[in-house]
mmCIF file of C-alpha atoms in Angstrom:
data_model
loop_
_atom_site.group_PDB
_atom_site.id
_atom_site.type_symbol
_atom_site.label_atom_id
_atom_site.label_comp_id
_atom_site.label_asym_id
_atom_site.label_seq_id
_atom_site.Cartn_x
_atom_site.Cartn_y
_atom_site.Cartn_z
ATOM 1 C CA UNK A 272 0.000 0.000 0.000
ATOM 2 C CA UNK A 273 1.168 3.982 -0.676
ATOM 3 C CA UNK A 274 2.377 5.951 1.852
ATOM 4 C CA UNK A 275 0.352 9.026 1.663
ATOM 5 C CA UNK A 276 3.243 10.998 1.696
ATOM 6 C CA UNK A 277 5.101 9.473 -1.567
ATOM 7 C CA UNK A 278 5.601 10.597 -4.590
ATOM 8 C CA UNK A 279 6.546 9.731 -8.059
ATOM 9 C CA UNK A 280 9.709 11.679 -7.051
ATOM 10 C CA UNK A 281 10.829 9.005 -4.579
ATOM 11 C CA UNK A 282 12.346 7.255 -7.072
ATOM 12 C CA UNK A 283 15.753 7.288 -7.957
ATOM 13 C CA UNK A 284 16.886 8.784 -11.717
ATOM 14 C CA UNK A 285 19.638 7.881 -13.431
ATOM 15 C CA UNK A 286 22.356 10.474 -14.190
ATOM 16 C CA UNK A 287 25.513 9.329 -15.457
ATOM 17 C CA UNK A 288 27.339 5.931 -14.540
ATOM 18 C CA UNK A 289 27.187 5.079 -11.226
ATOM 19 C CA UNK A 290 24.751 8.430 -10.753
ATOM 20 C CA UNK A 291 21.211 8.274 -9.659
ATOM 21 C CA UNK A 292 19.273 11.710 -8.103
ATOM 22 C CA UNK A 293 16.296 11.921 -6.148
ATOM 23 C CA UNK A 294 14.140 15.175 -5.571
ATOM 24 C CA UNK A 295 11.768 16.628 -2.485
ATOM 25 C CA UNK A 296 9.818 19.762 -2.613
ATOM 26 C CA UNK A 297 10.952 22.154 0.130
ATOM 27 C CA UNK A 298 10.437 26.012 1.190
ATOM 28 C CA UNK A 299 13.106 28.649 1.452
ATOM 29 C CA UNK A 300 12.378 32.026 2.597
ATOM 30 C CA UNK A 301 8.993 31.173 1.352
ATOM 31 C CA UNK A 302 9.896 29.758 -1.812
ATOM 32 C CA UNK A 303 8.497 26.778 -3.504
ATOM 33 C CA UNK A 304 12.114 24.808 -4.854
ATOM 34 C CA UNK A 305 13.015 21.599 -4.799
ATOM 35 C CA UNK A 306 16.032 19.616 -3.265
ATOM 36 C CA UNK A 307 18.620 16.827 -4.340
ATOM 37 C CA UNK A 308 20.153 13.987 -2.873
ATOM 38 C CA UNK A 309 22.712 12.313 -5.325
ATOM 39 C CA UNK A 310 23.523 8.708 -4.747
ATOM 40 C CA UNK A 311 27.125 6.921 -5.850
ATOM 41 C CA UNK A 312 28.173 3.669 -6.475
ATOM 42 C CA UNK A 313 31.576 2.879 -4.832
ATOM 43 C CA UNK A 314 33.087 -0.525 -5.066
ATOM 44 C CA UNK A 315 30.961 -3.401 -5.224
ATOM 45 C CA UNK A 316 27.280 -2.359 -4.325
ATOM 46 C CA UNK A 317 28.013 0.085 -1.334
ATOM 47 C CA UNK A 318 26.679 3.337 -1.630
ATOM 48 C CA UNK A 319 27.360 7.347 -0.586
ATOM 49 C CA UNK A 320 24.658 9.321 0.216
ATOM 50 C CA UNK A 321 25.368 13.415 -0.780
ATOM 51 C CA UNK A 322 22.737 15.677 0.667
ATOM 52 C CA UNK A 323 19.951 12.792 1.919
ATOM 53 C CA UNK A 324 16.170 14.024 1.250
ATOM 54 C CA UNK A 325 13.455 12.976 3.190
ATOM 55 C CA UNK A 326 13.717 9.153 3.866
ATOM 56 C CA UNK A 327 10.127 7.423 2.499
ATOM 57 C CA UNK A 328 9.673 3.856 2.297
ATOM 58 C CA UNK A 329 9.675 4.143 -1.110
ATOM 59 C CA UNK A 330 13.223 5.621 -1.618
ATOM 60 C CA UNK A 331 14.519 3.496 0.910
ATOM 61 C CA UNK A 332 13.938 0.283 -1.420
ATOM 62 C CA UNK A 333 14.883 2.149 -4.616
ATOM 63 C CA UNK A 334 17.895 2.902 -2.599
ATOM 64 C CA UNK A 335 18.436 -0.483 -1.392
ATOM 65 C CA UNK A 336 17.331 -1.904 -4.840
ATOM 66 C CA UNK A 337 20.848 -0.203 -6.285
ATOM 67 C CA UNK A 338 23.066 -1.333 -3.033
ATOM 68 C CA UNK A 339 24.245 -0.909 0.614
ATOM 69 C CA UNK A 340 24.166 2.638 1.925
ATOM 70 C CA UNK A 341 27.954 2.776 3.024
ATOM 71 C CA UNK A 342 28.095 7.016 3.661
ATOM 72 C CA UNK A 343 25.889 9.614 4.603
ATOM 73 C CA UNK A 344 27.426 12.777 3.167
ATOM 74 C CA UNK A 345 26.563 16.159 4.835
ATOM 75 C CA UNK A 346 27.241 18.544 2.076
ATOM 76 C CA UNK A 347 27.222 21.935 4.225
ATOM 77 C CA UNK A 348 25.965 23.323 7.167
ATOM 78 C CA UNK A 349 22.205 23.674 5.720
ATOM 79 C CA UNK A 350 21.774 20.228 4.227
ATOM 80 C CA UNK A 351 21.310 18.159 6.968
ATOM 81 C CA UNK A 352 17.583 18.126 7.744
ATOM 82 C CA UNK A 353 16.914 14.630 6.842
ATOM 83 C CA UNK A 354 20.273 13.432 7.598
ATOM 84 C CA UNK A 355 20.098 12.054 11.209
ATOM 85 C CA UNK A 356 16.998 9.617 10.006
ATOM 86 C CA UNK A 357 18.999 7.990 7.370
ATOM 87 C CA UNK A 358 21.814 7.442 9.969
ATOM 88 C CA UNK A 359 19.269 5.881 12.439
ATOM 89 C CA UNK A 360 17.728 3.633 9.341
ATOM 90 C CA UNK A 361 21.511 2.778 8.072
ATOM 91 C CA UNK A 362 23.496 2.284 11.560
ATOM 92 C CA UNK A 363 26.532 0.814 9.688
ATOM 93 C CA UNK A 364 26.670 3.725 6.804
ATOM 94 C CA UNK A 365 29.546 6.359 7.827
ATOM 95 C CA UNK A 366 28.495 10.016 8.506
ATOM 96 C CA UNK A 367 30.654 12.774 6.677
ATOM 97 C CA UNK A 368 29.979 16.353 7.710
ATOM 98 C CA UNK A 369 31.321 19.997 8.030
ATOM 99 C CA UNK A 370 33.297 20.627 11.394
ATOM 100 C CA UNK A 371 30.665 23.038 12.387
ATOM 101 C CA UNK A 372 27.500 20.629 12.297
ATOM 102 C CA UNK A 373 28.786 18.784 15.564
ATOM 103 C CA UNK A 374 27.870 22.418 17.224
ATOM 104 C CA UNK A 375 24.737 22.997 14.974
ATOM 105 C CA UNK A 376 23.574 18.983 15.800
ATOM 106 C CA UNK A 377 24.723 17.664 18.927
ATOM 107 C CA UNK A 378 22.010 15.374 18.466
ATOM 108 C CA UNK A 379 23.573 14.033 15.046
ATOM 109 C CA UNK A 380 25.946 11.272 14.984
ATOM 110 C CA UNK A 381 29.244 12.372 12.748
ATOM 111 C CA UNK A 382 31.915 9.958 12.228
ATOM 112 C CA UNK A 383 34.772 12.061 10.152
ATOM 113 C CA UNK A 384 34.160 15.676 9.130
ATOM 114 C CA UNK A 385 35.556 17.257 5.542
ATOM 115 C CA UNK A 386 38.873 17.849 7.039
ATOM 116 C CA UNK A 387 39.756 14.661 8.538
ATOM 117 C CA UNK A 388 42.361 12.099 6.681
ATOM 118 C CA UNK A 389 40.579 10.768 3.537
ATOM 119 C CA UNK A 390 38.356 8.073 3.787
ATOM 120 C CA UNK A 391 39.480 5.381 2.128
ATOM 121 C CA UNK A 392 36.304 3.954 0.353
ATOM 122 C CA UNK A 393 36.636 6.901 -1.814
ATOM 123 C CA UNK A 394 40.261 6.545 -3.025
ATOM 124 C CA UNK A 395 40.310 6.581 -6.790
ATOM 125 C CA UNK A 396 36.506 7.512 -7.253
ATOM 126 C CA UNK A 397 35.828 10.175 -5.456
ATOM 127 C CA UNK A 398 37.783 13.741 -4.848
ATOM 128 C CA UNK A 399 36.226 15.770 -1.733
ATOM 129 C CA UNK A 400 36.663 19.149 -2.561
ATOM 130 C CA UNK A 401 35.935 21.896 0.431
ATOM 131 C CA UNK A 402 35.410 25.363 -0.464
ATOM 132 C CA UNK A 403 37.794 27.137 1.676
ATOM 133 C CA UNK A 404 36.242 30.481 2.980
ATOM 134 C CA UNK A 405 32.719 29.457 2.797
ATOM 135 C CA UNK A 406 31.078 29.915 5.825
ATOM 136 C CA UNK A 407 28.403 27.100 4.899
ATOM 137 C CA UNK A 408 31.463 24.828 5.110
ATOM 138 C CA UNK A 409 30.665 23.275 1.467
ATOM 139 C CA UNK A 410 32.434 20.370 0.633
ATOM 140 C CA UNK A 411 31.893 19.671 -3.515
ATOM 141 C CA UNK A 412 32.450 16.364 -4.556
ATOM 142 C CA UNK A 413 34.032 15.216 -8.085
ATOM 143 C CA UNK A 414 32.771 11.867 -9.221
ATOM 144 C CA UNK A 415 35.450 9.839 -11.408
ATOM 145 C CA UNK A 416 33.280 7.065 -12.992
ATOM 146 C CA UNK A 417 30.713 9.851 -14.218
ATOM 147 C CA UNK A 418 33.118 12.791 -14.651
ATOM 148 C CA UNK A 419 29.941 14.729 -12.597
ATOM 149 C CA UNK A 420 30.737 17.548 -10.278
ATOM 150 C CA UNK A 421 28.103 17.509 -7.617
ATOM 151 C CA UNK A 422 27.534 20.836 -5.532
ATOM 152 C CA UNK A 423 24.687 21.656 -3.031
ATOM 153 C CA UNK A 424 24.507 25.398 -2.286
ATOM 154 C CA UNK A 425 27.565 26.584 -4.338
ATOM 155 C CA UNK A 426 25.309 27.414 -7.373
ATOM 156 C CA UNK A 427 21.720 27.006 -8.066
ATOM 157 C CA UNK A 428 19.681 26.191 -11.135
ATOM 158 C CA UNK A 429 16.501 26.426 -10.529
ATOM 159 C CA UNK A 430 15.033 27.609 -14.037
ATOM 160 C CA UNK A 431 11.879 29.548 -14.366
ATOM 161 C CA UNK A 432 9.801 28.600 -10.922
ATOM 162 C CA UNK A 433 6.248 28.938 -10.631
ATOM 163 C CA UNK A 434 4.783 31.362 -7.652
ATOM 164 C CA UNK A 435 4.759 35.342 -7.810
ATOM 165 C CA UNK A 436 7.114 35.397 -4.085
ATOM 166 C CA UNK A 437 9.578 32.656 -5.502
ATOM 167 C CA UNK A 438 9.850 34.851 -9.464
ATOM 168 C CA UNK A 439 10.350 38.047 -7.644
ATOM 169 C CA UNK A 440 12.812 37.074 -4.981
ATOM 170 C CA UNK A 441 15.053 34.632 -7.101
ATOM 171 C CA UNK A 442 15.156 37.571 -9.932
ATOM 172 C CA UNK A 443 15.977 40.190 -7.443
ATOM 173 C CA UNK A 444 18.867 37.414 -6.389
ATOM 174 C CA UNK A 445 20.157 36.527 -9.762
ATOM 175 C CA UNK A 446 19.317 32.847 -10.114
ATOM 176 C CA UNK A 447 15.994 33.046 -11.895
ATOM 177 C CA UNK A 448 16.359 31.000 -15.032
ATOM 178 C CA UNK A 449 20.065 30.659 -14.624
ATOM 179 C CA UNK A 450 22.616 28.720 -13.633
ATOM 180 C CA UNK A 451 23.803 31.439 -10.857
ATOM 181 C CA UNK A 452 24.170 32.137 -6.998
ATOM 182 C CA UNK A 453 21.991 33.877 -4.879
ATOM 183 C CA UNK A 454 23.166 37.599 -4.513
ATOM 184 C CA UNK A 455 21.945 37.033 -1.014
ATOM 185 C CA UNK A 456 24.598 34.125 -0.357
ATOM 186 C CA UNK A 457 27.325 36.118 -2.380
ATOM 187 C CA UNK A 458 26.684 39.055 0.410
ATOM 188 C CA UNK A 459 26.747 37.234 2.978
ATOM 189 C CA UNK A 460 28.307 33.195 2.787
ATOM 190 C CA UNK A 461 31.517 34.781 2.036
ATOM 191 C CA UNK A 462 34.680 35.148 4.709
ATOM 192 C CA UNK A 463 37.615 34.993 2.681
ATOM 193 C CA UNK A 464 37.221 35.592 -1.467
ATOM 194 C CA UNK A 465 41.062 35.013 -2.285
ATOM 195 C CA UNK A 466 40.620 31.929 -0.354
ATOM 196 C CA UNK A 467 37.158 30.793 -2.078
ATOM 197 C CA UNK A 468 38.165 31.478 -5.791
ATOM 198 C CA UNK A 469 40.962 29.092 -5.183
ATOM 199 C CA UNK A 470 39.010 26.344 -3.817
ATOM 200 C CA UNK A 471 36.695 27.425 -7.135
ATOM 201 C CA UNK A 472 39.506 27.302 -9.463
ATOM 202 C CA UNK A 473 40.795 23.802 -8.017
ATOM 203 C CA UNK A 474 36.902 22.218 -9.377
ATOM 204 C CA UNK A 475 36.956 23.775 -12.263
ATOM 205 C CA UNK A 476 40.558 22.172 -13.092
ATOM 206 C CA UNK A 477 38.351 18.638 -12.791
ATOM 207 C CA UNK A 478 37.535 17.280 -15.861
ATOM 208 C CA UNK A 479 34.220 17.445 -15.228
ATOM 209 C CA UNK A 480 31.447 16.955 -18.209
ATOM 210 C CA UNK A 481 28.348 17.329 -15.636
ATOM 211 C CA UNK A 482 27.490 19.189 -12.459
ATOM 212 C CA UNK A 483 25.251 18.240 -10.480
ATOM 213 C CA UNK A 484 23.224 20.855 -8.025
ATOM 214 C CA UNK A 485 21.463 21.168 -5.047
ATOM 215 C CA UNK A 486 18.462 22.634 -6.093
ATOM 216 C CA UNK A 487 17.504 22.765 -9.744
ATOM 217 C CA UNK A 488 18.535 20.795 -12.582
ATOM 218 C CA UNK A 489 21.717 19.592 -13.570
ATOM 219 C CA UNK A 490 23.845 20.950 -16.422
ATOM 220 C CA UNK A 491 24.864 18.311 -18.983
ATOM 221 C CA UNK A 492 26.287 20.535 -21.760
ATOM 222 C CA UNK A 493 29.160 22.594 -21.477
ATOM 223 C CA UNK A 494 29.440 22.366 -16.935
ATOM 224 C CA UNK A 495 32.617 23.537 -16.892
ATOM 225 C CA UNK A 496 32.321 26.815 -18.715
ATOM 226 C CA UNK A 497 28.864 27.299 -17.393
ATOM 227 C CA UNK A 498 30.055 27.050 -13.974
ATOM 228 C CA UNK A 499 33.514 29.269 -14.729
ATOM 229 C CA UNK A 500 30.870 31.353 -15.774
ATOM 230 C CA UNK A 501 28.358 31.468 -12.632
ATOM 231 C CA UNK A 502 31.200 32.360 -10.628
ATOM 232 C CA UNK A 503 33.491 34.697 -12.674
ATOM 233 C CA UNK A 504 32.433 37.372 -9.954
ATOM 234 C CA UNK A 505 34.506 35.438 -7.077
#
């Protein structure tokens, strides 16, 4: 029987080799957007989790039809929400997070944070790339198999959203119909630019043919000079 509170969007899409995505409706500031977890395949059938959405029985078995969850990945210090209930559903799976979730969650188990030693599950597959002078503490990740950047709040693209609140505050932002940042989060997200554009510079040297966002849809032609692009003003 349906869980009244699935969706057709609790399954899992394909997106490159070894790539599936999964998308929830949630509200920021009032707007109506939409969030992404990305799932990779490791070795053999374990898992990695980036930016868990809402855990339905649904997803769980698509998500258990493609493998073991093996790590729970904490992207930043705002995607999180639905991170502790995968952790109690998966006891085994390793929790990655920013340094500063520990303080934010004390209620959240975290088992290495984005500046520990490398884990070694990812060696050869997948690159954890922090954004130094972020103060979300965003930690991109470049995918080998898939040659996919995946990002959660770095840049947004969101297209052309339905709702009068969520057309007029994304285009007084700068990330209505475009792949773009929040003037908002420019203002304010930033603590050290010199510091940031060389964390930026560092993904964009990935040869990366995909990237993969947070909220919106990902960009399969031309990533890298779309993203080079997006952030030219760091």
């Amino acid at each position: 029987m349906r869980d009244e509170h699935e969706t057709d969007d609790d399954a899992l899409t394909p997106a490159g080799d070894g790539v599936w995505l999964a998308t929830t409706p949630v509200r920021i500031l009032g707007m109506g957007l939409s969030s992404t977890m990305v799932a990779l395949r490791l070795r053999g059938d374990s898992l990695l989790l980036y930016s868990p959405v809402g855990l339905t029985p649904a997803r769980r078995a698509a998500v258990e039809a493609l493998g073991e969850v093996a790590h729970l990945y904490a992207p930043n210090l705002y995607h999180h929400l639905w991170l502790g209930e995968w952790a109690e559903a998966f006891p085994g799976a390793r929790v990655h997070a920013p340094a500063g979730l520990r303080k934010k969650r004390p209620d959240l188990r975290v088992d290495r944070t984005h500046g520990d030693p490398p884990e070694p599950d990812f060696e050869g597959l997948v690159d954890e790339l922090p954004i130094a002078g972020f103060r979300l503490e965003e930690a991109a990740l470049y995918y080998h198999p898939a040659r996919a950047l995946v990002v959660a709040d770095l840049v947004h693209n969101i297209g052309a959203p339905e709702g009068a609140w969520t057309r007029l505050y994304t285009k007084a932002m700068g990330f209505y119909d475009q792949l773009a940042l929040s003037r908002m989060i420019r203002w304010t997200a930033f603590a050290d630019r010199k510091a940031a554009r060389a964390s930026v510079d560092a993904l964009l040297a990935r040869p990366f043919e995909r990237l993969i966002v947070g909220h919106g849809t990902p960009v399969e032609t031309d990533a890298r000079a779309a993203l080079q692009a997006a952030l030219a003003w760091l």
